[in-house]
Short mmCIF file of C-alpha atoms in Angstrom, two decimals:
data_model
loop_
_atom_site.label_atom_id
_atom_site.label_comp_id
_atom_site.label_asym_id
_atom_site.label_seq_id
_atom_site.Cartn_x
_atom_site.Cartn_y
_atom_site.Cartn_z
CA MET A 1 0.20 -23.24 -13.46
CA THR A 2 0.79 -20.49 -10.84
CA PRO A 3 2.41 -21.25 -7.45
CA GLU A 4 -1.05 -20.96 -5.91
CA GLN A 5 -2.41 -23.56 -8.32
CA LEU A 6 0.57 -25.82 -7.63
CA GLN A 7 -0.10 -25.54 -3.87
CA ASP A 8 -3.60 -26.93 -4.55
CA VAL A 9 -2.07 -29.74 -6.67
CA VAL A 10 0.34 -30.65 -3.86
CA ARG A 11 -2.38 -30.49 -1.20
CA THR A 12 -4.63 -32.72 -3.44
CA ALA A 13 -1.72 -35.22 -3.68
CA VAL A 14 -1.42 -35.27 0.13
CA ALA A 15 -5.19 -35.79 0.45
CA ALA A 16 -5.06 -38.64 -2.01
CA VAL A 17 -2.30 -40.46 -0.08
CA VAL A 18 -4.09 -39.81 3.21
CA GLY A 19 -7.37 -40.99 1.75
CA ARG A 20 -5.81 -44.36 0.80
CA GLY A 21 -4.80 -44.77 4.44
CA VAL A 22 -1.06 -44.70 3.67
CA LEU A 23 -0.37 -41.61 5.74
CA PRO A 24 -2.21 -41.36 9.08
CA VAL A 25 -2.08 -37.56 9.20
CA ASP A 26 -4.43 -34.58 8.79
CA VAL A 27 -4.34 -32.90 5.44
CA PRO A 28 -2.68 -29.48 6.03
CA ALA A 29 -4.82 -26.42 5.25
CA GLU A 30 -1.86 -24.87 3.42
CA VAL A 31 1.35 -26.10 1.90
CA VAL A 32 4.52 -24.11 1.12
CA VAL A 33 5.61 -23.92 -2.50
CA GLU A 34 8.75 -21.83 -3.25
CA ARG A 35 11.07 -21.06 -6.11
CA PRO A 36 14.36 -22.98 -5.59
CA LYS A 37 17.50 -20.86 -5.43
CA ASN A 38 19.12 -23.10 -8.08
CA PRO A 39 17.03 -23.24 -11.25
CA GLU A 40 18.49 -26.69 -11.98
CA HIS A 41 16.46 -28.03 -9.06
CA GLY A 42 13.17 -27.48 -10.96
CA ASP A 43 10.51 -24.84 -11.12
CA TYR A 44 9.27 -25.12 -7.55
CA ALA A 45 10.07 -26.90 -4.31
CA THR A 46 8.03 -27.87 -1.24
CA ASN A 47 8.88 -29.12 2.23
CA VAL A 48 5.48 -30.74 2.83
CA ALA A 49 7.03 -34.20 3.26
CA LEU A 50 9.30 -32.92 6.07
CA ARG A 51 6.28 -31.36 7.80
CA LEU A 52 4.21 -34.56 7.61
CA ALA A 53 6.96 -37.06 8.54
CA LYS A 54 6.81 -36.63 12.29
CA PRO A 55 3.02 -36.89 12.68
CA ALA A 56 3.02 -39.81 10.25
CA GLY A 57 5.80 -41.61 12.24
CA ARG A 58 7.82 -42.26 9.04
CA PRO A 59 11.10 -40.99 7.57
CA PRO A 60 10.73 -37.81 5.50
CA ARG A 61 12.13 -39.36 2.36
CA GLU A 62 9.53 -42.20 2.55
CA VAL A 63 6.78 -39.61 2.83
CA ALA A 64 8.37 -37.69 -0.06
CA ALA A 65 8.44 -40.83 -2.25
CA LEU A 66 4.71 -41.39 -1.71
CA LEU A 67 3.85 -37.82 -2.58
CA ALA A 68 6.27 -37.79 -5.56
CA GLU A 69 4.52 -40.79 -7.09
CA GLU A 70 1.17 -39.10 -6.74
CA LEU A 71 2.45 -35.78 -8.20
CA ARG A 72 4.07 -37.40 -11.20
CA ALA A 73 0.68 -38.64 -12.30
CA HIS A 74 -0.60 -35.01 -12.62
CA PRO A 75 -0.65 -33.86 -16.30
CA GLY A 76 0.81 -30.47 -15.32
CA VAL A 77 3.85 -32.01 -13.67
CA ALA A 78 6.80 -33.13 -15.86
CA ALA A 79 9.14 -34.39 -13.08
CA VAL A 80 9.49 -34.66 -9.33
CA ASP A 81 12.85 -35.23 -7.60
CA ILE A 82 13.50 -35.92 -3.95
CA ALA A 83 16.36 -33.86 -2.56
CA GLY A 84 18.23 -33.80 0.73
CA PRO A 85 16.25 -34.97 3.78
CA GLY A 86 12.96 -34.99 1.91
CA PHE A 87 12.39 -31.84 -0.21
CA LEU A 88 10.32 -32.28 -3.35
CA ASN A 89 11.69 -30.48 -6.41
CA ILE A 90 8.92 -30.11 -8.98
CA THR A 91 9.36 -29.35 -12.71
CA LEU A 92 6.19 -28.32 -14.49
CA ALA A 93 5.13 -29.64 -17.85
CA GLN A 94 5.84 -27.01 -20.49
CA GLY A 95 2.19 -26.46 -21.22
CA ALA A 96 1.41 -25.95 -17.53
CA LEU A 97 4.11 -23.29 -17.20
CA GLY A 98 2.98 -21.52 -20.40
CA ARG A 99 -0.64 -21.40 -19.20
CA ILE A 100 0.46 -18.65 -16.86
CA ALA A 101 0.62 -16.27 -19.79
CA VAL A 102 -2.81 -17.27 -21.02
CA ASP A 103 -4.32 -16.97 -17.54
CA ALA A 104 -2.78 -13.52 -17.05
CA VAL A 105 -4.08 -12.15 -20.38
CA THR A 106 -7.50 -13.73 -19.91
CA ALA A 107 -7.91 -12.39 -16.37
CA GLY A 108 -6.69 -8.90 -17.31
CA GLU A 109 -7.18 -6.40 -14.49
CA ALA A 110 -8.18 -9.31 -12.17
CA TYR A 111 -4.87 -11.15 -12.51
CA GLY A 112 -3.07 -11.15 -9.17
CA CYS A 113 -6.27 -10.48 -7.14
CA THR A 114 -7.11 -13.13 -4.50
CA GLY A 115 -9.71 -13.59 -1.80
CA THR A 116 -7.24 -14.11 1.03
CA LEU A 117 -8.70 -11.12 3.01
CA ALA A 118 -12.30 -11.61 1.92
CA GLY A 119 -14.76 -10.86 4.66
CA GLN A 120 -12.51 -8.33 6.44
CA LYS A 121 -13.90 -4.78 6.85
CA LEU A 122 -10.92 -2.45 7.45
CA ASN A 123 -10.81 1.29 8.20
CA LEU A 124 -7.54 2.72 6.89
CA GLU A 125 -6.79 6.18 8.19
CA PHE A 126 -3.87 7.98 6.67
CA VAL A 127 -2.41 11.48 6.00
CA SER A 128 -4.84 13.20 8.43
CA ALA A 129 -2.65 16.31 8.39
CA ASN A 130 -4.01 19.23 10.40
CA PRO A 131 -6.14 21.55 8.16
CA THR A 132 -3.79 24.47 8.92
CA GLY A 133 -1.60 24.31 5.89
CA PRO A 134 -0.66 22.32 2.73
CA VAL A 135 0.26 18.67 3.05
CA HIS A 136 3.98 18.46 3.69
CA ILE A 137 6.31 15.87 2.21
CA GLY A 138 5.90 13.48 5.15
CA GLY A 139 2.15 13.49 4.71
CA THR A 140 2.72 13.03 0.99
CA ARG A 141 4.58 9.80 1.77
CA TRP A 142 1.57 8.60 3.68
CA ALA A 143 -0.74 9.60 0.82
CA ALA A 144 1.22 7.44 -1.66
CA VAL A 145 1.81 4.52 0.68
CA GLY A 146 -1.61 4.61 2.27
CA ASP A 147 -3.43 4.57 -1.04
CA ALA A 148 -1.16 1.71 -2.28
CA ILE A 149 -1.95 -0.30 0.87
CA ALA A 150 -5.65 0.28 0.36
CA ARG A 151 -5.34 -0.95 -3.24
CA LEU A 152 -3.42 -3.99 -2.07
CA LEU A 153 -5.98 -4.85 0.57
CA GLN A 154 -8.75 -4.52 -1.93
CA ALA A 155 -6.84 -6.71 -4.39
CA SER A 156 -6.82 -9.38 -1.58
CA GLY A 157 -10.58 -9.17 -1.19
CA ALA A 158 -10.87 -6.84 1.82
CA ASP A 159 -13.55 -4.18 2.11
CA VAL A 160 -11.55 -0.99 2.71
CA THR A 161 -12.62 2.46 3.67
CA ARG A 162 -10.03 5.22 3.18
CA GLU A 163 -10.50 7.83 5.89
CA TYR A 164 -9.00 11.25 6.55
CA TYR A 165 -9.38 12.52 10.09
CA LEU A 166 -9.62 16.30 10.28
CA ASN A 167 -8.27 17.80 13.51
CA ASP A 168 -10.51 20.81 13.05
CA ALA A 169 -10.98 21.46 16.76
CA GLY A 170 -8.49 22.63 19.38
CA ALA A 171 -5.56 24.94 19.90
CA GLN A 172 -3.89 24.51 16.49
CA ILE A 173 -7.08 25.74 14.80
CA ASP A 174 -7.18 28.73 17.12
CA ARG A 175 -3.57 29.59 16.03
CA PHE A 176 -4.53 29.17 12.44
CA ALA A 177 -7.46 31.57 12.82
CA ARG A 178 -5.30 34.20 14.53
CA SER A 179 -2.74 33.83 11.76
CA LEU A 180 -5.43 34.55 9.12
CA LEU A 181 -6.71 37.54 11.04
CA ALA A 182 -3.26 39.03 11.35
CA ALA A 183 -2.60 38.48 7.64
CA ALA A 184 -5.89 40.14 6.70
CA HIS A 185 -4.88 43.24 8.72
CA GLY A 186 -1.34 43.29 7.36
CA ARG A 187 0.24 42.42 10.64
CA GLU A 188 3.07 40.04 11.49
CA VAL A 189 2.15 36.41 12.05
CA PRO A 190 1.64 35.70 15.83
CA GLU A 191 4.66 34.09 17.49
CA ASP A 192 2.83 30.72 17.72
CA GLY A 193 1.08 31.13 14.39
CA TYR A 194 1.48 29.70 10.88
CA ALA A 195 3.69 31.28 8.20
CA GLY A 196 3.83 30.97 4.44
CA SER A 197 2.17 32.80 1.56
CA TYR A 198 -0.88 30.43 1.70
CA ILE A 199 -1.96 32.20 4.92
CA GLY A 200 -2.29 35.50 3.07
CA ASP A 201 -4.06 33.74 0.17
CA ILE A 202 -6.65 32.16 2.42
CA ALA A 203 -7.19 35.37 4.39
CA THR A 204 -7.83 37.25 1.19
CA GLN A 205 -10.42 34.62 0.15
CA VAL A 206 -12.18 34.86 3.49
CA VAL A 207 -12.41 38.62 3.33
CA ALA A 208 -13.67 38.46 -0.30
CA ALA A 209 -16.39 35.97 0.77
CA GLU A 210 -17.45 38.01 3.83
CA PRO A 211 -18.03 41.68 2.80
CA GLY A 212 -17.52 44.08 5.68
CA LEU A 213 -15.73 41.48 7.77
CA LEU A 214 -12.81 43.77 8.68
CA ASP A 215 -15.21 46.45 9.82
CA ARG A 216 -16.35 44.18 12.73
CA SER A 217 -14.65 43.77 16.02
CA GLU A 218 -11.73 41.34 15.98
CA ALA A 219 -13.65 39.18 18.50
CA ASP A 220 -16.34 38.79 15.86
CA GLN A 221 -13.89 38.32 13.01
CA LEU A 222 -11.98 35.46 14.65
CA PRO A 223 -14.67 32.80 14.50
CA VAL A 224 -15.32 33.70 10.85
CA PHE A 225 -11.66 33.34 9.97
CA ARG A 226 -11.63 30.09 11.92
CA ALA A 227 -14.69 28.50 10.19
CA ARG A 228 -14.06 29.86 6.69
CA GLY A 229 -10.30 29.28 6.82
CA VAL A 230 -10.68 25.67 7.81
CA GLU A 231 -13.30 25.16 5.13
CA LEU A 232 -10.99 26.61 2.50
CA MET A 233 -7.95 24.69 3.72
CA VAL A 234 -9.86 21.40 3.73
CA ALA A 235 -11.11 22.05 0.25
CA GLU A 236 -7.56 22.69 -0.92
CA ILE A 237 -6.29 19.49 0.75
CA ARG A 238 -9.03 17.52 -0.83
CA SER A 239 -8.27 18.94 -4.24
CA THR A 240 -4.57 18.28 -3.81
CA MET A 241 -5.20 14.69 -2.83
CA GLU A 242 -7.51 14.07 -5.73
CA ALA A 243 -4.99 15.57 -8.12
CA PHE A 244 -2.38 13.14 -6.60
CA GLY A 245 -4.75 10.24 -7.36
CA VAL A 246 -5.74 9.64 -3.77
CA HIS A 247 -9.44 9.43 -3.05
CA PHE A 248 -10.78 9.29 0.49
CA ASP A 249 -14.13 7.70 1.12
CA VAL A 250 -14.65 9.56 4.41
CA TRP A 251 -13.51 12.99 5.64
CA PHE A 252 -14.16 12.76 9.33
CA SER A 253 -14.43 15.96 11.32
CA GLU A 254 -13.21 16.02 14.94
CA THR A 255 -15.65 18.83 15.54
CA SER A 256 -18.54 16.43 14.65
CA LEU A 257 -17.52 14.27 17.66
CA HIS A 258 -17.70 17.21 20.00
CA ARG A 259 -21.08 18.37 18.63
CA ALA A 260 -22.60 14.82 18.92
CA GLY A 261 -21.44 14.46 22.61
CA ALA A 262 -19.30 11.53 21.50
CA LEU A 263 -16.48 12.42 23.91
CA GLU A 264 -18.75 12.40 26.92
CA LYS A 265 -20.33 9.07 25.79
CA ALA A 266 -16.89 7.54 25.34
CA VAL A 267 -15.74 8.61 28.82
CA ALA A 268 -19.01 7.29 30.31
CA ARG A 269 -18.58 3.95 28.58
CA LEU A 270 -15.01 3.60 29.77
CA ARG A 271 -16.08 4.56 33.27
CA GLU A 272 -18.74 1.87 33.22
CA GLN A 273 -16.08 -0.60 32.32
CA GLY A 274 -14.13 0.36 35.44
CA HIS A 275 -11.14 2.05 33.76
CA VAL A 276 -11.87 5.75 34.47
CA TYR A 277 -11.13 7.52 37.75
CA ASP A 278 -11.01 11.10 39.08
CA SER A 279 -7.90 12.69 40.54
CA GLU A 280 -6.70 16.26 41.13
CA GLY A 281 -9.82 17.63 39.58
CA ALA A 282 -9.22 15.75 36.26
CA VAL A 283 -10.66 12.64 34.69
CA TRP A 284 -8.17 9.87 33.93
CA LEU A 285 -8.09 6.63 31.95
CA ARG A 286 -6.13 3.91 33.75
CA THR A 287 -4.07 2.95 30.74
CA THR A 288 -1.26 1.51 32.88
CA THR A 289 -3.45 -1.52 33.37
CA PHE A 290 -2.92 -2.32 29.73
CA GLY A 291 0.80 -1.72 29.46
CA ASP A 292 1.02 2.07 28.99
CA ASP A 293 3.83 3.86 30.89
CA LYS A 294 1.42 6.18 32.68
CA ASP A 295 -2.26 6.87 32.97
CA ARG A 296 -3.74 9.45 30.60
CA VAL A 297 -5.93 12.47 31.21
CA LEU A 298 -9.27 12.48 29.41
CA VAL A 299 -10.74 15.72 30.87
CA LYS A 300 -8.52 18.40 32.35
CA ALA A 301 -9.19 20.13 35.62
CA ASP A 302 -10.68 23.08 33.78
CA GLY A 303 -13.25 20.83 32.17
CA GLU A 304 -11.65 20.82 28.74
CA PRO A 305 -11.41 17.36 27.12
CA THR A 306 -7.97 16.26 25.84
CA TYR A 307 -7.00 15.13 22.38
CA PHE A 308 -6.82 11.62 23.84
CA ALA A 309 -10.53 11.81 24.81
CA ALA A 310 -11.28 12.57 21.18
CA ASP A 311 -9.12 9.62 20.18
CA CYS A 312 -11.19 7.39 22.40
CA ALA A 313 -14.44 8.70 20.95
CA TYR A 314 -13.10 8.33 17.38
CA TYR A 315 -11.97 4.75 17.85
CA LEU A 316 -15.34 3.74 19.32
CA ASP A 317 -17.07 5.50 16.48
CA LYS A 318 -15.12 3.46 13.96
CA ARG A 319 -15.97 0.20 15.68
CA GLU A 320 -19.65 1.21 15.88
CA ARG A 321 -19.56 1.76 12.14
CA GLY A 322 -18.77 -1.98 11.77
CA PHE A 323 -15.05 -2.06 11.05
CA ASP A 324 -13.28 -5.23 12.12
CA LYS A 325 -9.94 -3.56 12.22
CA VAL A 326 -8.65 -0.01 12.53
CA VAL A 327 -5.38 0.70 10.64
CA ILE A 328 -3.73 4.03 11.37
CA MET A 329 -0.63 5.47 9.64
CA LEU A 330 1.46 7.87 11.65
CA GLY A 331 4.85 9.53 11.38
CA ALA A 332 7.72 8.25 13.46
CA ASP A 333 7.47 11.28 15.74
CA HIS A 334 4.17 9.67 17.02
CA SER A 335 5.86 6.52 18.23
CA GLY A 336 5.04 7.38 21.83
CA TYR A 337 1.40 7.44 20.85
CA VAL A 338 1.23 3.70 20.13
CA GLY A 339 1.18 2.45 23.73
CA ARG A 340 -1.60 4.66 24.83
CA TYR A 341 -3.72 3.86 21.80
CA LYS A 342 -3.33 0.16 22.33
CA ALA A 343 -4.31 0.72 25.93
CA LEU A 344 -7.48 2.58 25.00
CA VAL A 345 -8.43 -0.25 22.58
CA ALA A 346 -7.96 -2.81 25.38
CA ALA A 347 -9.82 -0.64 27.84
CA ALA A 348 -12.74 -0.53 25.32
CA GLY A 349 -12.87 -4.33 25.50
CA ASP A 350 -11.11 -5.06 22.20
CA ASP A 351 -7.91 -6.92 21.45
CA PRO A 352 -5.25 -4.50 20.12
CA ALA A 353 -3.58 -7.38 18.26
CA VAL A 354 -6.83 -8.07 16.37
CA HIS A 355 -8.64 -4.82 16.10
CA LEU A 356 -5.83 -2.30 15.76
CA GLN A 357 -2.72 -1.77 13.64
CA ILE A 358 -0.51 1.31 13.78
CA LEU A 359 2.09 1.84 11.09
CA LEU A 360 4.93 4.23 11.73
CA GLY A 361 6.76 5.91 8.87
CA GLN A 362 10.12 7.57 8.75
CA LEU A 363 11.07 10.95 7.31
CA VAL A 364 11.52 11.95 3.65
CA ASN A 365 14.23 14.23 2.41
CA LEU A 366 14.18 15.97 -0.95
CA LEU A 367 17.62 16.43 -2.49
CA ARG A 368 18.99 18.40 -5.39
CA ASP A 369 22.65 18.08 -6.35
CA GLY A 370 23.10 16.09 -3.20
CA GLU A 371 21.88 18.92 -0.98
CA PRO A 372 18.61 19.03 0.99
CA VAL A 373 15.80 21.11 -0.49
CA ARG A 374 14.22 22.75 2.54
CA MET A 375 12.23 25.73 1.44
CA SER A 376 8.73 25.71 -0.05
CA LYS A 377 7.64 28.72 -2.07
CA ARG A 378 4.21 28.42 -0.53
CA ALA A 379 4.52 26.86 2.87
CA GLY A 380 7.55 28.86 3.83
CA THR A 381 9.44 26.31 5.94
CA VAL A 382 8.76 22.78 4.55
CA VAL A 383 8.53 21.00 1.33
CA ASN A 384 4.86 20.08 0.48
CA LEU A 385 3.13 17.71 -1.92
CA GLU A 386 2.83 20.16 -4.68
CA ASP A 387 6.57 20.98 -4.48
CA LEU A 388 7.44 17.34 -4.91
CA VAL A 389 5.07 16.76 -7.83
CA ASP A 390 6.34 19.95 -9.54
CA ALA A 391 9.89 18.69 -9.09
CA ILE A 392 9.60 15.10 -10.37
CA GLY A 393 6.00 14.51 -11.44
CA ALA A 394 3.12 12.59 -9.86
CA ASP A 395 4.11 9.07 -11.10
CA ALA A 396 7.69 9.41 -9.93
CA SER A 397 6.53 10.90 -6.65
CA ARG A 398 4.16 8.07 -5.88
CA TYR A 399 6.66 5.37 -6.96
CA ALA A 400 9.56 6.87 -5.10
CA LEU A 401 7.55 7.22 -1.85
CA ALA A 402 6.14 3.72 -2.04
CA ARG A 403 9.37 2.01 -3.17
CA ALA A 404 10.99 1.85 0.30
CA SER A 405 9.76 0.18 3.43
CA VAL A 406 7.94 2.78 5.58
CA ASP A 407 10.32 2.16 8.50
CA GLN A 408 13.23 3.49 6.44
CA GLN A 409 14.09 7.11 6.01
CA ILE A 410 14.35 7.97 2.31
CA ASP A 411 16.16 10.58 0.24
CA ILE A 412 14.43 11.52 -3.01
CA ASP A 413 17.01 12.80 -5.43
CA ILE A 414 15.39 15.17 -7.96
CA ASP A 415 18.11 14.49 -10.52
CA LEU A 416 17.66 10.75 -10.41
CA TRP A 417 13.86 10.73 -10.51
CA THR A 418 13.61 13.04 -13.49
CA ARG A 419 16.10 11.15 -15.70
CA LYS A 420 14.82 9.32 -18.76
CA THR A 421 17.26 6.51 -18.16
CA ASN A 422 17.24 3.01 -16.72
CA ASP A 423 18.74 4.06 -13.40
CA ASN A 424 15.42 5.83 -12.76
CA PRO A 425 13.33 2.96 -11.29
CA VAL A 426 9.90 4.28 -12.39
CA PHE A 427 11.20 4.99 -15.91
CA TYR A 428 12.68 1.51 -16.06
CA VAL A 429 9.41 -0.18 -15.22
CA GLN A 430 7.24 2.12 -17.37
CA TYR A 431 9.59 1.75 -20.31
CA ALA A 432 9.18 -2.06 -20.16
CA HIS A 433 5.38 -1.54 -20.52
CA ALA A 434 5.80 0.96 -23.30
CA ARG A 435 8.25 -1.39 -25.11
CA ILE A 436 5.67 -4.20 -24.97
CA SER A 437 2.94 -1.91 -26.18
CA SER A 438 5.13 -1.06 -29.19
CA VAL A 439 5.59 -4.77 -29.93
CA LEU A 440 1.84 -5.39 -29.79
CA ARG A 441 1.20 -2.37 -32.04
CA ASN A 442 3.73 -3.61 -34.56
CA ALA A 443 2.14 -7.02 -34.50
CA ALA A 444 -1.21 -5.52 -35.21
CA ASP A 445 0.23 -3.57 -38.12
CA LEU A 446 1.51 -6.90 -39.54
CA GLY A 447 -1.88 -8.44 -39.12
CA ILE A 448 -0.78 -10.75 -36.33
CA VAL A 449 -3.32 -11.16 -33.58
CA LEU A 450 -3.31 -13.08 -30.29
CA GLY A 451 -6.39 -15.07 -31.31
CA GLU A 452 -8.39 -17.25 -28.90
CA ALA A 453 -6.85 -18.51 -25.70
CA GLY A 454 -7.59 -22.10 -26.61
CA ASP A 455 -5.69 -21.80 -29.90
CA VAL A 456 -2.31 -20.65 -28.60
CA ASP A 457 0.34 -23.34 -28.33
CA VAL A 458 2.08 -22.46 -25.10
CA THR A 459 4.19 -25.62 -25.31
CA ALA A 460 6.22 -23.73 -27.90
CA LEU A 461 7.67 -21.61 -25.07
CA VAL A 462 10.81 -23.65 -24.24
CA HIS A 463 13.58 -21.07 -24.15
CA GLU A 464 15.24 -20.45 -20.85
CA ARG A 465 14.41 -16.74 -20.94
CA GLU A 466 10.78 -17.55 -21.75
CA ASN A 467 10.58 -19.86 -18.72
CA ASP A 468 12.20 -17.21 -16.50
CA LEU A 469 9.59 -14.76 -17.56
CA LEU A 470 6.69 -17.17 -17.08
CA ARG A 471 7.82 -18.06 -13.60
CA ALA A 472 8.15 -14.38 -12.72
CA LEU A 473 4.61 -13.74 -13.96
CA GLY A 474 3.36 -16.63 -11.89
CA GLU A 475 4.76 -15.00 -8.74
CA PHE A 476 2.57 -11.86 -9.06
CA PRO A 477 -0.43 -13.11 -7.08
CA ARG A 478 1.88 -14.17 -4.22
CA VAL A 479 3.64 -10.83 -4.28
CA LEU A 480 0.32 -8.96 -3.94
CA THR A 481 -0.88 -11.28 -1.23
CA SER A 482 2.27 -10.92 0.92
CA ALA A 483 2.46 -7.16 0.28
CA ALA A 484 -1.15 -6.80 1.45
CA GLU A 485 -0.61 -8.96 4.55
CA LEU A 486 2.54 -7.07 5.50
CA ARG A 487 1.20 -3.66 4.47
CA ALA A 488 4.32 -3.38 2.31
CA PRO A 489 3.72 -1.90 -1.17
CA HIS A 490 7.50 -1.57 -1.62
CA ARG A 491 7.51 -5.34 -2.32
CA VAL A 492 5.43 -4.70 -5.36
CA ALA A 493 7.78 -1.98 -6.63
CA ARG A 494 10.81 -4.18 -6.25
CA TYR A 495 9.04 -7.02 -7.94
CA LEU A 496 8.13 -4.83 -10.91
CA GLU A 497 11.72 -3.80 -11.31
CA GLU A 498 12.81 -7.43 -11.32
CA LEU A 499 10.08 -8.28 -13.84
CA ALA A 500 11.07 -5.49 -16.10
CA GLY A 501 14.62 -6.72 -16.12
CA THR A 502 13.46 -10.27 -16.80
CA TYR A 503 11.32 -9.04 -19.71
CA HIS A 504 14.21 -7.04 -21.24
CA ARG A 505 16.43 -10.14 -21.07
CA PHE A 506 13.79 -12.17 -22.75
CA TYR A 507 13.24 -9.60 -25.46
CA ASP A 508 17.00 -9.42 -26.18
CA ALA A 509 17.27 -13.20 -26.46
CA CYS A 510 13.97 -14.15 -28.12
CA ARG A 511 12.83 -12.47 -31.29
CA VAL A 512 9.08 -11.97 -31.14
CA LEU A 513 7.95 -10.72 -34.54
CA PRO A 514 9.05 -12.19 -37.92
CA ARG A 515 11.37 -10.23 -40.16
CA GLY A 516 10.97 -9.56 -43.87
CA ASP A 517 9.18 -12.44 -45.53
CA GLU A 518 9.36 -14.80 -42.58
CA GLU A 519 6.11 -16.60 -41.88
CA THR A 520 4.14 -16.33 -38.59
CA THR A 521 4.61 -19.47 -36.56
CA PRO A 522 2.92 -20.85 -33.42
CA LEU A 523 5.97 -19.60 -31.52
CA THR A 524 5.35 -16.09 -32.79
CA THR A 525 1.83 -16.21 -31.33
CA ALA A 526 2.98 -17.80 -28.07
CA ARG A 527 5.59 -15.14 -27.55
CA LEU A 528 3.02 -12.39 -28.24
CA TRP A 529 0.87 -13.91 -25.53
CA LEU A 530 3.88 -13.85 -23.30
CA CYS A 531 4.46 -10.19 -24.04
CA ALA A 532 0.80 -9.33 -23.54
CA ALA A 533 0.82 -11.21 -20.20
CA THR A 534 3.83 -9.21 -19.00
CA ALA A 535 2.10 -5.99 -19.99
CA VAL A 536 -0.88 -7.05 -17.85
CA VAL A 537 1.23 -7.67 -14.83
CA LEU A 538 3.27 -4.48 -15.21
CA ARG A 539 0.05 -2.49 -15.65
CA ASN A 540 -1.68 -4.14 -12.66
CA GLY A 541 1.34 -3.75 -10.45
CA LEU A 542 1.85 -0.10 -11.36
CA GLY A 543 -1.88 0.37 -10.78
CA VAL A 544 -1.55 -0.90 -7.26
CA LEU A 545 0.97 1.85 -6.63
CA GLY A 546 -1.24 4.45 -8.31
CA VAL A 547 1.27 4.88 -11.18
CA THR A 548 0.32 5.04 -14.86
CA ALA A 549 1.51 2.45 -17.40
CA PRO A 550 2.18 4.51 -20.57
CA GLU A 551 2.05 2.91 -23.99
CA ARG A 552 4.49 5.33 -25.45
CA MET A 553 7.55 7.05 -23.96
#
């Protein structure tokens, strides 16, 4: 019985007591079931009696007594004790706890998935680095975290679209084009241009694809370098993301908004709603009405639209595509952007608290021998995604980037994340899965199979370490649910590390396979199911983080 299933049991007990007219209260939609800090207090505890006492007009311990009597009649409950002012400490029947292993193995990839976010259609925009160079390490963090959040949301039943916004219009693209042109002619990079060997590589590819390009006037060359260069850079970013295991459903071009007249339509719509005004030759959005520190320019005096105008058009486009909520992931250097974006959402007639979420992430530092690694062979000034993967591997990169809360700055120590030791967190978790895989292979070599779910005697699992592991496995669906709701994949990583430790302690205390001429017993089979269940959870948890679960290490 998982905590979620026990919640249903407790709620059913409340409904039964209410149905008999003993408690004049409404049956709560949800009840809280938690692991007690002291294992001697049972498997789980609930404060539902305390919550119901006031509306029922009765002392909490009296309410607890009524519910305890009802719960004790359930075949999956071994004991219910009333503690303190009215807490209910619940000990599960051994078979009910052991069924967690069977449920996990039977569900396989689906174990841990819920429908808590079913019906929600979310647009998750992340990375969105300008197509003017390789994805740097900050964008790499968003690639790992963003993809993990998408997987979490999907595991909770949400309909998620991963989207990459290409800022392929504007001044930064002009600088990129001038940098390519200069490289093609063997000149120094313009003062405001982009450096790095990749500029020369792309310039060479453009020239090779456009015979006679350098014979034209530079005025004619520039738009070619602009269009071709962006096309090549986007193709490289896409390839890099795919190699990193991150797939985007939509690659959205800012240029497409301009070509479709979406910016003008957005300004017109906001003007109709009374939030746009003209001043000093420019067109403004009155964002101060919605809490911004100052109004924002949509169209400059020279007639050029601002980036903010494109933001307005892009948000409206997402809503018109049917997304209930827009989730955007940005670096901490964009914190000043949050207020104006919330204001534009409100000006568009939406509720920022409902239809928008902006996540801000802190910086990432790459260290070697305790010293920052600053130079990239290719980008010239920053560490990029490929540098990180080359240094520690894709699995370690994704795990390291997702392991910390996004609001924390992190240091990635190359020495630590390349060690094949237990102080390397990703190795520690992956090794637990490989260890279980070895046990299951050895069992198969001995002719020992799991058999049918209905034949396994889970009541044989009575050892303290077995129960610790079962309870840990039962927490997995709740971990995924909370991580999805909080957009916090680091909770999954920390859970997996705790689970790996719990498994290792179980394995050290409880022999799984028979030795020599020993016979296979029901306990052998039950422990194999427990091992297989742990492997399922480790595999599913690593999968949420986009990390592989090796069977051999």
